[in-house]
Structures are given as structure tokens and as C-alpha cells.
């Protein structure tokens, strides 16, 4: 995803979320809490974070603090476990 493509990507994500009936995981250019917000609000069930979490080790903690008591909290637990496993 690029800064120029985010509007298009957002629309594609919304349309996909409306038409698929399986958990939808979105990743790519997830570098800020605003990126988490954008994809979750557009219909993603889960967020995949890789390089963004390496560049900003506090990103997953910040997202867990923000979404931990929301419907997204359960998914963030999975993200934290995935990130931990990948770093071994």
C-alpha cells in the first residue's frame, strides 16, 4: 500500500469485507495506530503487522491498549502472539 493508493485500497477493503464470510486479515503498510484504525473500520477482522512493529516496537502495545477492551481485543491477542513467534 502506498500513500497514493490508500483511498483505492480502502474502497477495495470495504467491498471485500461486505462480500466475504471468512475472517479477513489485512496487512501491508501498517505502521501507525491510524493504520490499525483505518483497516479495522473498513471491515478487517484482523491486522497483520510486520515491519511496522519492528520499526516501532511499541506499536502492538499501543494498539492493544486502544483496542484491548473493544471487539478487536481478541484479535490483537493473536497479533501479539504471531509477532512474538516470528521474532524467535
PDB file of C-alpha atoms in Angstrom, residues 1-82:
ATOM      1  CA  UNK A   1       0.000   0.000   0.000  1.00  0.00           C
ATOM      2  CA  UNK A   2       1.222   3.459  -0.750  1.00  0.00           C
ATOM      3  CA  UNK A   3       0.092   6.879   0.379  1.00  0.00           C
ATOM      4  CA  UNK A   4      -1.358   7.471  -3.087  1.00  0.00           C
ATOM      5  CA  UNK A   5      -3.213   4.147  -3.135  1.00  0.00           C
ATOM      6  CA  UNK A   6      -4.828   4.250   0.280  1.00  0.00           C
ATOM      7  CA  UNK A   7      -8.144   5.665  -0.932  1.00  0.00           C
ATOM      8  CA  UNK A   8      -8.469   2.911  -3.519  1.00  0.00           C
ATOM      9  CA  UNK A   9      -7.272   0.257  -1.078  1.00  0.00           C
ATOM     10  CA  UNK A  10      -9.842   1.414   1.484  1.00  0.00           C
ATOM     11  CA  UNK A  11     -12.664   1.008  -1.013  1.00  0.00           C
ATOM     12  CA  UNK A  12     -11.402  -2.413  -2.080  1.00  0.00           C
ATOM     13  CA  UNK A  13     -11.193  -3.455   1.571  1.00  0.00           C
ATOM     14  CA  UNK A  14     -14.748  -2.264   2.298  1.00  0.00           C
ATOM     15  CA  UNK A  15     -16.114  -4.092  -0.737  1.00  0.00           C
ATOM     16  CA  UNK A  16     -14.213  -7.271   0.111  1.00  0.00           C
ATOM     17  CA  UNK A  17     -15.403  -7.194   3.739  1.00  0.00           C
ATOM     18  CA  UNK A  18     -19.010  -6.891   2.558  1.00  0.00           C
ATOM     19  CA  UNK A  19     -18.679  -9.886   0.260  1.00  0.00           C
ATOM     20  CA  UNK A  20     -16.577 -12.454   2.103  1.00  0.00           C
ATOM     21  CA  UNK A  21     -17.744 -14.511   5.020  1.00  0.00           C
ATOM     22  CA  UNK A  22     -14.436 -15.667   6.419  1.00  0.00           C
ATOM     23  CA  UNK A  23     -12.117 -13.809   8.804  1.00  0.00           C
ATOM     24  CA  UNK A  24     -10.368 -11.100   6.801  1.00  0.00           C
ATOM     25  CA  UNK A  25      -6.772 -10.328   7.754  1.00  0.00           C
ATOM     26  CA  UNK A  26      -5.183  -7.193   6.321  1.00  0.00           C
ATOM     27  CA  UNK A  27      -1.524  -6.234   6.357  1.00  0.00           C
ATOM     28  CA  UNK A  28       0.897  -4.086   4.462  1.00  0.00           C
ATOM     29  CA  UNK A  29       1.980  -0.607   5.467  1.00  0.00           C
ATOM     30  CA  UNK A  30       0.591  -0.968   8.984  1.00  0.00           C
ATOM     31  CA  UNK A  31       2.880   1.499  10.723  1.00  0.00           C
ATOM     32  CA  UNK A  32       0.650   3.582  12.997  1.00  0.00           C
ATOM     33  CA  UNK A  33      -2.440   3.355  15.170  1.00  0.00           C
ATOM     34  CA  UNK A  34      -4.212   5.287  12.407  1.00  0.00           C
ATOM     35  CA  UNK A  35      -3.427   2.399  10.045  1.00  0.00           C
ATOM     36  CA  UNK A  36      -4.957  -0.078  12.530  1.00  0.00           C
ATOM     37  CA  UNK A  37      -7.991   2.198  12.775  1.00  0.00           C
ATOM     38  CA  UNK A  38      -8.390   2.510   9.034  1.00  0.00           C
ATOM     39  CA  UNK A  39      -8.352  -1.202   8.238  1.00  0.00           C
ATOM     40  CA  UNK A  40     -10.457  -2.257  11.231  1.00  0.00           C
ATOM     41  CA  UNK A  41     -13.102   0.369  10.497  1.00  0.00           C
ATOM     42  CA  UNK A  42     -13.205  -0.722   6.858  1.00  0.00           C
ATOM     43  CA  UNK A  43     -14.051  -4.289   7.828  1.00  0.00           C
ATOM     44  CA  UNK A  44     -10.842  -6.172   8.561  1.00  0.00           C
ATOM     45  CA  UNK A  45     -11.225  -8.773  11.297  1.00  0.00           C
ATOM     46  CA  UNK A  46      -7.511  -8.986  11.987  1.00  0.00           C
ATOM     47  CA  UNK A  47      -4.448  -6.853  11.331  1.00  0.00           C
ATOM     48  CA  UNK A  48      -1.093  -8.305  10.333  1.00  0.00           C
ATOM     49  CA  UNK A  49       1.871  -6.232  11.480  1.00  0.00           C
ATOM     50  CA  UNK A  50       5.429  -6.984  10.459  1.00  0.00           C
ATOM     51  CA  UNK A  51       7.887  -4.226   9.533  1.00  0.00           C
ATOM     52  CA  UNK A  52       5.849  -1.577  11.347  1.00  0.00           C
ATOM     53  CA  UNK A  53       6.265  -3.472  14.622  1.00  0.00           C
ATOM     54  CA  UNK A  54       9.974  -3.895  14.056  1.00  0.00           C
ATOM     55  CA  UNK A  55      10.439  -0.182  13.310  1.00  0.00           C
ATOM     56  CA  UNK A  56       8.216   0.790  16.255  1.00  0.00           C
ATOM     57  CA  UNK A  57       8.289  -1.920  18.950  1.00  0.00           C
ATOM     58  CA  UNK A  58       5.598  -0.043  20.922  1.00  0.00           C
ATOM     59  CA  UNK A  59       3.074  -0.227  18.066  1.00  0.00           C
ATOM     60  CA  UNK A  60       1.477  -3.531  19.074  1.00  0.00           C
ATOM     61  CA  UNK A  61       1.327  -2.460  22.737  1.00  0.00           C
ATOM     62  CA  UNK A  62      -0.305   0.838  21.755  1.00  0.00           C
ATOM     63  CA  UNK A  63      -2.841  -0.973  19.581  1.00  0.00           C
ATOM     64  CA  UNK A  64      -3.577  -3.464  22.367  1.00  0.00           C
ATOM     65  CA  UNK A  65      -4.143  -0.599  24.794  1.00  0.00           C
ATOM     66  CA  UNK A  66      -6.505   1.115  22.369  1.00  0.00           C
ATOM     67  CA  UNK A  67      -8.457  -1.945  21.229  1.00  0.00           C
ATOM     68  CA  UNK A  68      -7.933  -4.342  24.138  1.00  0.00           C
ATOM     69  CA  UNK A  69     -11.367  -3.708  25.627  1.00  0.00           C
ATOM     70  CA  UNK A  70     -13.126  -3.474  22.283  1.00  0.00           C
ATOM     71  CA  UNK A  71     -14.404  -6.209  19.972  1.00  0.00           C
ATOM     72  CA  UNK A  72     -10.965  -6.053  18.315  1.00  0.00           C
ATOM     73  CA  UNK A  73      -9.159  -7.004  21.530  1.00  0.00           C
ATOM     74  CA  UNK A  74      -9.325 -10.747  20.939  1.00  0.00           C
ATOM     75  CA  UNK A  75      -7.750 -10.349  17.523  1.00  0.00           C
ATOM     76  CA  UNK A  76      -4.944  -8.227  18.931  1.00  0.00           C
ATOM     77  CA  UNK A  77      -4.028 -11.047  21.292  1.00  0.00           C
ATOM     78  CA  UNK A  78      -3.496 -13.201  18.203  1.00  0.00           C
ATOM     79  CA  UNK A  79      -1.382 -10.496  16.569  1.00  0.00           C
ATOM     80  CA  UNK A  80       0.859 -10.211  19.629  1.00  0.00           C
ATOM     81  CA  UNK A  81       1.389 -13.982  19.705  1.00  0.00           C
ATOM     82  CA  UNK A  82       2.150 -14.077  15.977  1.00  0.00           C
TER      83      UNK A  82
END
